[in-house]
């Protein structure tokens, strides 16, 4: 009964890494039957339009596979950049931090109060 | 016999000053409230002496030359102080033009040969016209500096972000919203959201005089940015005429929560946060 996937992005994503993340995540969603995906981008300080699109894509793909996506911990500068780029990330739920993101997912999915299984995909540069 | 203008002017310096002062004092537009006659006199004297020193025939027409720097500096100083004191452009212009009149009438009295008179008057005219243009440029520059300073001051009137409740922020916006101001508002708001961990922000626009499509665009941007941060943004204080404008312009605010007043917005925020405000009845024993 894996309910949620938790992705923590620890580095500024470059394009190849972002594409890998997209692929891995969708694979993971299908493998674990996750109902919710929580992406923590509190360590990301720079985004570009490509990155914004990837996040949007992940949300849309998860949606198709019956999972909700919540992006948490966005920095003010990142939010302003995305808005100026004209990417308001429609269809992506957002929350201030991981706890609130979790609460949001729980309330959306209406899950029972069991511990969610967490998959940490730490995208670190190697 | 070549005519020496420089010598003539040196000799007539006093007369020129007297005549010029007479012209200025006779002028109806004299601003004794802004500048005393003694100050005016000393200003005029300074300008004439430096001008006459420069009116040598060799480089009279070349205003870019280094020789003219002192004159231009004096004129510039006068123009800038006048701009700050609140003289009108006309009054500042008169100051230079009346000097031209004085110079020309002195020439008329001193030179008998019409041909020479015509030539020299032409020279003087050209120089004085150039000086007037310089005066005007400096005057306008002085005025612009004043305007710029005021603009900066207005921009510095910060838009405060107020914590009205635990988890609820309010931003009263007063005055016109332009791009730079929106940027400041947005940055302050998002920063505050991060610091306080607030989940609801209320943008109160009752102090915004008019909303056009650009202002609406800025508001929508702010709301979207807040949403990306994981907080909810409510726009309150929408006056009837603003509602009319927004609808007539065809701006779509349907996916933004709007409330008529800050009070109703706060009530809504309480409801979202599942808070209740109750009046307690005091039981008298």
Short mmCIF file of C-alpha atoms in Angstrom, two decimals:
data_model
loop_
_atom_site.label_atom_id
_atom_site.label_comp_id
_atom_site.label_asym_id
_atom_site.label_seq_id
_atom_site.Cartn_x
_atom_site.Cartn_y
_atom_site.Cartn_z
CA UNK A 1 0.00 0.00 0.00
CA UNK A 2 2.61 2.57 -0.98
CA UNK A 3 0.70 5.80 -0.99
CA UNK A 4 3.12 8.61 -1.55
CA UNK A 5 6.40 9.18 -3.30
CA UNK A 6 8.70 11.79 -1.86
CA UNK A 7 11.26 13.38 -4.16
CA UNK A 8 13.84 15.72 -2.73
CA UNK A 9 15.77 17.69 -5.28
CA UNK A 10 19.05 18.72 -3.71
CA UNK A 11 20.84 20.36 -6.60
CA UNK A 12 20.03 22.81 -9.32
CA UNK A 13 18.71 20.56 -12.02
CA UNK A 14 20.26 20.64 -15.43
CA UNK A 15 18.25 19.43 -18.37
CA UNK A 16 19.50 15.85 -18.62
CA UNK A 17 18.97 15.28 -14.92
CA UNK A 18 15.49 16.72 -15.10
CA UNK A 19 14.55 14.42 -17.96
CA UNK A 20 15.88 11.43 -16.01
CA UNK A 21 13.85 12.52 -13.01
CA UNK A 22 10.75 12.69 -15.17
CA UNK A 23 11.28 9.18 -16.51
CA UNK A 24 12.23 7.64 -13.16
CA UNK A 25 9.33 9.20 -11.39
CA UNK A 26 6.71 7.98 -13.80
CA UNK A 27 8.24 4.51 -13.62
CA UNK A 28 8.13 4.70 -9.83
CA UNK A 29 4.50 5.81 -9.79
CA UNK A 30 3.46 2.85 -11.85
CA UNK A 31 5.66 0.41 -9.90
CA UNK A 32 4.51 1.45 -6.45
CA UNK A 33 0.94 2.35 -7.32
CA UNK A 34 1.50 5.64 -5.57
CA UNK A 35 -1.50 7.91 -5.12
CA UNK A 36 0.51 11.03 -4.42
CA UNK A 37 3.83 12.54 -5.45
CA UNK A 38 5.50 15.16 -3.30
CA UNK A 39 8.38 17.09 -4.84
CA UNK A 40 10.48 19.13 -2.46
CA UNK A 41 12.35 21.87 -4.31
CA UNK A 42 13.44 23.93 -1.32
CA UNK A 43 17.10 23.57 -2.33
CA UNK A 44 16.52 24.76 -5.89
CA UNK A 45 17.53 28.37 -6.33
CA UNK A 46 17.56 28.66 -10.11
CA UNK A 47 14.91 27.50 -12.56
CA UNK A 48 14.45 27.97 -16.25
CA UNK A 49 11.46 27.44 -18.50
CA UNK A 50 12.53 23.88 -19.22
CA UNK A 51 12.55 23.01 -15.54
CA UNK A 52 9.13 24.61 -15.12
CA UNK A 53 7.83 22.52 -17.98
CA UNK A 54 9.27 19.33 -16.51
CA UNK A 55 7.44 19.96 -13.24
CA UNK A 56 4.26 20.61 -15.18
CA UNK A 57 4.82 17.43 -17.18
CA UNK A 58 5.34 15.34 -14.07
CA UNK A 59 2.07 16.64 -12.68
CA UNK A 60 0.17 15.89 -15.88
CA UNK A 61 1.66 12.39 -16.22
CA UNK A 62 0.92 11.56 -12.59
CA UNK A 63 -2.59 12.87 -13.03
CA UNK A 64 -3.12 10.44 -15.91
CA UNK A 65 -1.83 7.65 -13.69
CA UNK A 66 -4.20 8.67 -10.92
CA UNK A 67 -1.70 10.33 -8.61
CA UNK A 68 -1.72 13.91 -7.33
CA UNK A 69 1.43 16.01 -7.41
CA UNK A 70 2.35 18.55 -4.75
CA UNK A 71 5.35 20.83 -5.14
CA UNK A 72 6.63 22.14 -1.82
CA UNK A 73 9.20 24.55 -0.52
CA UNK A 74 9.49 26.81 -3.52
CA UNK A 75 11.70 29.82 -2.90
CA UNK A 76 10.31 33.31 -3.58
CA UNK A 77 12.85 33.97 -6.33
CA UNK A 78 11.89 30.74 -8.05
CA UNK A 79 8.19 31.57 -7.82
CA UNK A 80 8.74 35.01 -9.32
CA UNK A 81 10.86 33.56 -12.11
CA UNK A 82 8.23 30.99 -13.05
CA UNK A 83 5.49 33.64 -13.08
CA UNK A 84 7.58 35.98 -15.22
CA UNK A 85 8.24 33.10 -17.61
CA UNK A 86 4.48 32.67 -17.86
CA UNK A 87 4.42 29.26 -16.19
CA UNK A 88 1.84 29.38 -13.41
CA UNK A 89 1.98 25.55 -13.18
CA UNK A 90 -1.72 24.95 -13.56
CA UNK A 91 -2.79 21.61 -12.14
CA UNK A 92 0.14 21.41 -9.74
CA UNK A 93 -0.73 21.66 -6.08
CA UNK A 94 1.65 23.56 -3.90
CA UNK A 95 2.43 23.81 -0.22
CA UNK A 96 4.82 25.74 1.94
CA UNK A 97 6.78 22.82 3.36
CA UNK A 98 6.88 19.03 3.43
CA UNK A 99 4.53 18.62 6.41
CA UNK A 100 1.88 20.81 4.87
CA UNK A 101 2.35 19.09 1.54
CA UNK A 102 1.74 15.76 3.23
CA UNK A 103 -1.39 17.08 4.95
CA UNK A 104 -2.62 18.37 1.62
CA UNK A 105 -2.03 15.05 -0.11
CA UNK A 106 -3.76 13.18 2.69
CA UNK A 107 -6.77 15.44 2.54
CA UNK A 108 -6.93 15.19 -1.24
CA UNK A 109 -6.63 11.47 -1.44
CA UNK A 110 -8.62 10.86 1.71
CA UNK A 111 -6.20 8.24 2.85
CA UNK A 112 -6.42 6.28 6.04
CA UNK A 113 -3.99 7.31 8.74
CA UNK A 114 -1.29 4.83 7.91
CA UNK A 115 2.34 5.66 7.52
CA UNK A 116 3.07 6.43 3.93
CA UNK A 117 5.90 4.60 2.32
CA UNK A 118 8.53 7.06 1.29
CA UNK A 119 10.87 6.71 -1.61
CA UNK A 120 13.71 9.11 -1.42
CA UNK A 121 15.13 9.95 -4.79
CA UNK A 122 17.94 12.25 -3.88
CA UNK A 123 19.18 13.70 -7.09
CA UNK A 124 22.75 14.44 -6.27
CA UNK A 125 25.49 15.15 -8.72
CA UNK A 126 27.79 12.22 -9.03
CA UNK B 1 39.95 99.71 -39.49
CA UNK B 2 38.97 96.57 -37.71
CA UNK B 3 36.42 96.99 -35.00
CA UNK B 4 37.27 95.65 -31.55
CA UNK B 5 34.13 94.42 -29.89
CA UNK B 6 35.95 93.09 -26.89
CA UNK B 7 37.39 96.48 -25.96
CA UNK B 8 34.06 98.17 -26.39
CA UNK B 9 32.31 95.70 -24.14
CA UNK B 10 35.02 95.92 -21.49
CA UNK B 11 34.58 99.66 -21.45
CA UNK B 12 30.82 99.49 -21.38
CA UNK B 13 30.57 96.68 -18.82
CA UNK B 14 29.08 98.95 -16.19
CA UNK B 15 26.57 100.44 -18.58
CA UNK B 16 25.47 97.03 -19.74
CA UNK B 17 24.91 95.95 -16.17
CA UNK B 18 22.93 99.09 -15.34
CA UNK B 19 20.79 98.76 -18.42
CA UNK B 20 20.21 95.07 -17.83
CA UNK B 21 19.29 95.62 -14.20
CA UNK B 22 16.92 98.34 -15.27
CA UNK B 23 15.29 95.99 -17.76
CA UNK B 24 14.98 93.24 -15.20
CA UNK B 25 13.57 95.45 -12.50
CA UNK B 26 11.10 97.02 -14.90
CA UNK B 27 9.89 93.60 -15.93
CA UNK B 28 6.45 92.73 -14.57
CA UNK B 29 7.53 89.17 -14.03
CA UNK B 30 10.17 90.10 -11.46
CA UNK B 31 10.01 87.65 -8.60
CA UNK B 32 11.01 89.62 -5.54
CA UNK B 33 9.48 86.90 -3.44
CA UNK B 34 12.01 84.37 -4.68
CA UNK B 35 15.17 86.42 -5.09
CA UNK B 36 16.20 89.72 -3.55
CA UNK B 37 17.36 92.55 -5.79
CA UNK B 38 20.85 92.48 -4.28
CA UNK B 39 21.19 88.79 -5.09
CA UNK B 40 19.91 89.40 -8.57
CA UNK B 41 22.42 92.17 -9.01
CA UNK B 42 25.38 90.13 -7.87
CA UNK B 43 24.28 87.22 -10.07
CA UNK B 44 24.00 89.52 -13.06
CA UNK B 45 27.34 91.17 -12.37
CA UNK B 46 29.14 87.85 -12.12
CA UNK B 47 27.62 86.65 -15.37
CA UNK B 48 28.45 89.84 -17.29
CA UNK B 49 32.06 90.00 -16.20
CA UNK B 50 32.70 86.41 -17.16
CA UNK B 51 30.77 86.84 -20.40
CA UNK B 52 32.65 89.96 -21.45
CA UNK B 53 35.97 88.27 -20.77
CA UNK B 54 34.96 85.60 -23.22
CA UNK B 55 33.63 87.75 -26.00
CA UNK B 56 36.98 87.93 -27.74
CA UNK B 57 36.60 87.82 -31.46
CA UNK B 58 38.79 84.76 -32.04
CA UNK B 59 36.59 82.03 -30.61
CA UNK B 60 33.42 83.90 -29.97
CA UNK B 61 31.27 81.54 -32.00
CA UNK B 62 32.72 78.34 -30.57
CA UNK B 63 30.69 77.64 -27.46
CA UNK B 64 32.20 74.18 -27.03
CA UNK B 65 35.60 75.68 -26.43
CA UNK B 66 37.16 75.58 -22.99
CA UNK B 67 37.04 79.36 -22.78
CA UNK B 68 33.30 79.27 -22.37
CA UNK B 69 33.30 76.83 -19.50
CA UNK B 70 33.21 79.49 -16.74
CA UNK B 71 30.27 81.28 -18.36
CA UNK B 72 28.37 78.06 -18.92
CA UNK B 73 29.07 77.01 -15.36
CA UNK B 74 27.75 80.27 -13.95
CA UNK B 75 24.66 80.11 -16.17
CA UNK B 76 24.09 76.47 -15.30
CA UNK B 77 24.34 77.24 -11.60
CA UNK B 78 21.84 80.06 -11.92
CA UNK B 79 19.45 77.92 -13.97
CA UNK B 80 19.57 75.00 -11.52
CA UNK B 81 19.03 77.16 -8.45
CA UNK B 82 16.13 78.85 -10.22
CA UNK B 83 14.59 75.52 -11.11
CA UNK B 84 14.77 74.50 -7.46
CA UNK B 85 13.42 77.82 -6.22
CA UNK B 86 10.38 77.37 -8.42
CA UNK B 87 10.92 79.98 -11.13
CA UNK B 88 8.88 79.38 -14.23
CA UNK B 89 10.72 78.59 -17.47
CA UNK B 90 9.56 81.94 -18.85
CA UNK B 91 11.13 83.85 -15.96
CA UNK B 92 14.39 81.97 -16.30
CA UNK B 93 14.43 82.63 -20.02
CA UNK B 94 13.72 86.32 -19.50
CA UNK B 95 16.86 86.57 -17.39
CA UNK B 96 19.06 85.70 -20.37
CA UNK B 97 16.99 87.39 -23.04
CA UNK B 98 16.95 90.71 -21.22
CA UNK B 99 20.76 90.60 -21.16
CA UNK B 100 20.72 90.17 -24.92
CA UNK B 101 18.50 93.21 -25.24
CA UNK B 102 20.86 95.22 -23.06
CA UNK B 103 23.91 94.17 -25.06
CA UNK B 104 22.26 94.99 -28.37
CA UNK B 105 21.10 98.43 -27.29
CA UNK B 106 24.61 99.27 -26.02
CA UNK B 107 26.02 98.23 -29.39
CA UNK B 108 23.46 100.39 -31.11
CA UNK B 109 24.55 103.41 -29.09
CA UNK B 110 28.26 102.84 -29.60
CA UNK B 111 28.58 101.77 -33.22
CA UNK B 112 27.72 104.29 -35.88
CA UNK B 113 28.57 102.26 -38.99
CA UNK B 114 25.41 100.28 -39.85
CA UNK B 115 27.35 97.45 -41.53
CA UNK B 116 29.58 96.85 -38.53
CA UNK B 117 26.61 97.19 -36.22
CA UNK B 118 24.73 94.55 -38.17
CA UNK B 119 27.64 92.12 -38.13
CA UNK B 120 28.42 92.52 -34.46
CA UNK B 121 24.77 92.34 -33.47
CA UNK B 122 24.47 89.10 -35.38
CA UNK B 123 27.43 87.64 -33.52
CA UNK B 124 26.11 88.73 -30.15
CA UNK B 125 22.67 87.35 -31.03
CA UNK B 126 24.04 83.96 -31.96
CA UNK B 127 26.11 83.69 -28.82
CA UNK B 128 23.25 84.77 -26.60
CA UNK B 129 20.80 82.41 -28.28
CA UNK B 130 23.17 79.54 -27.67
CA UNK B 131 23.53 80.59 -24.07
CA UNK B 132 19.74 80.67 -23.71
CA UNK B 133 19.49 77.13 -25.02
CA UNK B 134 22.13 76.01 -22.53
CA UNK B 135 20.25 77.79 -19.77
CA UNK B 136 17.05 76.01 -20.70
CA UNK B 137 18.68 72.63 -20.88
CA UNK B 138 20.16 73.08 -17.45
CA UNK B 139 16.91 74.44 -16.09
CA UNK B 140 15.01 71.40 -17.30
CA UNK B 141 17.72 69.10 -16.00
CA UNK B 142 17.35 70.72 -12.59
CA UNK B 143 13.61 70.19 -12.70
CA UNK B 144 14.04 66.59 -13.73
CA UNK B 145 16.36 65.96 -10.82
CA UNK B 146 13.67 67.23 -8.48
CA UNK B 147 11.12 64.91 -10.10
CA UNK B 148 13.48 61.93 -9.92
CA UNK B 149 14.14 62.54 -6.26
CA UNK B 150 10.42 62.62 -5.57
CA UNK B 151 9.88 59.44 -7.56
CA UNK B 152 12.51 57.68 -5.49
CA UNK B 153 10.90 58.91 -2.30
CA UNK B 154 7.51 57.59 -3.38
CA UNK B 155 9.05 54.26 -4.29
CA UNK B 156 10.62 54.08 -0.87
CA UNK B 157 7.25 54.30 0.82
CA UNK B 158 7.23 50.61 1.33
CA UNK B 159 4.22 48.41 1.14
CA UNK B 160 3.97 46.84 4.56
CA UNK B 161 3.09 43.20 5.06
CA UNK B 162 1.00 42.86 8.20
CA UNK B 163 0.41 39.71 10.18
CA UNK B 164 -3.25 39.98 11.07
CA UNK B 165 -3.47 36.49 12.51
CA UNK B 166 -1.37 33.42 12.89
CA UNK B 167 -1.08 32.22 9.33
CA UNK B 168 -2.87 35.19 7.77
CA UNK B 169 -1.03 38.11 6.15
CA UNK B 170 -2.58 41.34 4.91
CA UNK B 171 -1.11 43.74 2.37
CA UNK B 172 -2.84 47.07 2.04
CA UNK B 173 -1.77 48.50 -1.31
CA UNK B 174 -2.03 52.26 -1.59
CA UNK B 175 -1.40 54.18 -4.76
CA UNK B 176 -0.83 53.14 -8.32
CA UNK B 177 0.61 49.73 -9.06
CA UNK B 178 3.29 49.81 -11.69
CA UNK B 179 5.73 47.08 -12.66
CA UNK B 180 8.51 48.06 -10.30
CA UNK B 181 6.17 48.49 -7.39
CA UNK B 182 4.47 45.17 -8.05
CA UNK B 183 7.87 43.56 -8.03
CA UNK B 184 8.61 45.02 -4.59
CA UNK B 185 5.18 44.03 -3.27
CA UNK B 186 5.57 40.52 -4.62
CA UNK B 187 9.04 40.04 -3.16
CA UNK B 188 8.01 41.37 0.25
CA UNK B 189 4.93 39.20 0.32
CA UNK B 190 6.68 35.98 -0.69
CA UNK B 191 9.52 36.63 1.74
CA UNK B 192 7.04 37.16 4.53
CA UNK B 193 5.14 34.00 3.61
CA UNK B 194 8.35 32.01 3.95
CA UNK B 195 9.28 33.65 7.25
CA UNK B 196 5.91 33.36 8.95
CA UNK B 197 4.73 30.16 7.32
CA UNK B 198 1.43 31.80 6.51
CA UNK B 199 -1.00 29.99 4.30
CA UNK B 200 -3.30 32.90 3.43
CA UNK B 201 -2.45 36.35 2.11
CA UNK B 202 -5.01 39.12 1.65
CA UNK B 203 -4.20 41.79 -0.95
CA UNK B 204 -6.31 44.83 -0.16
CA UNK B 205 -6.65 47.14 -3.15
CA UNK B 206 -9.11 49.65 -1.68
CA UNK B 207 -6.32 52.24 -1.88
CA UNK B 208 -5.63 51.67 -5.55
CA UNK B 209 -7.26 54.52 -7.48
CA UNK B 210 -7.76 52.73 -10.77
CA UNK B 211 -7.27 49.30 -12.17
CA UNK B 212 -6.38 48.95 -15.82
CA UNK B 213 -5.44 45.78 -17.64
CA UNK B 214 -1.79 46.21 -16.71
CA UNK B 215 -2.52 46.57 -13.00
CA UNK B 216 -4.83 43.56 -13.19
CA UNK B 217 -2.04 41.64 -14.90
CA UNK B 218 0.29 42.52 -12.03
CA UNK B 219 -2.29 41.42 -9.47
CA UNK B 220 -2.81 38.12 -11.25
CA UNK B 221 0.96 37.59 -11.31
CA UNK B 222 1.21 38.22 -7.58
CA UNK B 223 -1.64 35.82 -6.88
CA UNK B 224 -0.06 33.12 -9.07
CA UNK B 225 3.32 33.53 -7.40
CA UNK B 226 1.69 33.20 -3.99
CA UNK B 227 -0.02 30.05 -5.15
CA UNK B 228 3.27 28.58 -6.32
CA UNK B 229 4.66 29.16 -2.85
CA UNK B 230 1.85 27.07 -1.46
CA UNK B 231 -0.25 29.84 0.01
CA UNK B 232 -3.64 31.15 -0.96
CA UNK B 233 -4.12 34.75 -2.06
CA UNK B 234 -7.35 36.70 -1.67
CA UNK B 235 -7.92 40.07 -3.31
CA UNK B 236 -10.13 42.35 -1.25
CA UNK B 237 -11.33 45.94 -1.36
CA UNK B 238 -12.77 45.83 -4.83
CA UNK B 239 -14.85 48.95 -5.28
CA UNK B 240 -17.86 48.88 -7.60
CA UNK B 241 -16.20 51.08 -10.21
CA UNK B 242 -13.15 48.82 -10.22
CA UNK B 243 -15.40 45.78 -10.70
CA UNK B 244 -17.01 47.60 -13.62
CA UNK B 245 -13.67 48.43 -15.20
CA UNK B 246 -12.37 44.89 -14.80
CA UNK B 247 -15.44 43.38 -16.45
CA UNK B 248 -15.53 45.96 -19.24
CA UNK B 249 -11.87 45.33 -20.01
CA UNK B 250 -12.64 41.63 -20.19
CA UNK B 251 -10.14 40.69 -17.50
CA UNK B 252 -10.77 37.24 -16.14
CA UNK B 253 -10.51 37.18 -12.36
CA UNK B 254 -12.77 34.15 -12.05
CA UNK B 255 -10.04 31.85 -10.75
CA UNK B 256 -8.98 34.33 -8.09
CA UNK B 257 -10.81 34.61 -4.79
CA UNK B 258 -12.11 38.16 -4.52
CA UNK B 259 -13.86 39.74 -1.57
CA UNK B 260 -15.51 43.12 -1.24
CA UNK B 261 -13.77 44.24 1.92
CA UNK B 262 -10.87 43.29 4.14
CA UNK B 263 -13.35 42.23 6.82
CA UNK B 264 -15.08 39.70 4.59
CA UNK B 265 -11.72 38.46 3.36
CA UNK B 266 -10.62 37.93 6.94
CA UNK B 267 -13.84 36.11 7.73
CA UNK B 268 -13.24 33.85 4.75
CA UNK B 269 -9.66 33.23 5.85
CA UNK B 270 -10.88 32.24 9.31
CA UNK B 271 -13.30 29.80 7.72
CA UNK B 272 -10.54 28.26 5.60
CA UNK B 273 -8.30 27.87 8.63
CA UNK B 274 -11.25 26.46 10.56
CA UNK B 275 -11.12 29.26 13.13
CA UNK B 276 -14.14 30.70 14.87
CA UNK B 277 -14.64 34.14 16.33
CA UNK B 278 -17.25 34.15 19.06
CA UNK B 279 -18.75 36.76 21.31
CA UNK B 280 -18.59 35.58 24.88
CA UNK B 281 -21.48 36.47 27.12
CA UNK B 282 -20.36 37.57 30.53
CA UNK B 283 -22.45 35.91 33.16
CA UNK B 284 -23.10 38.25 36.08
CA UNK B 285 -23.27 36.62 39.43
#
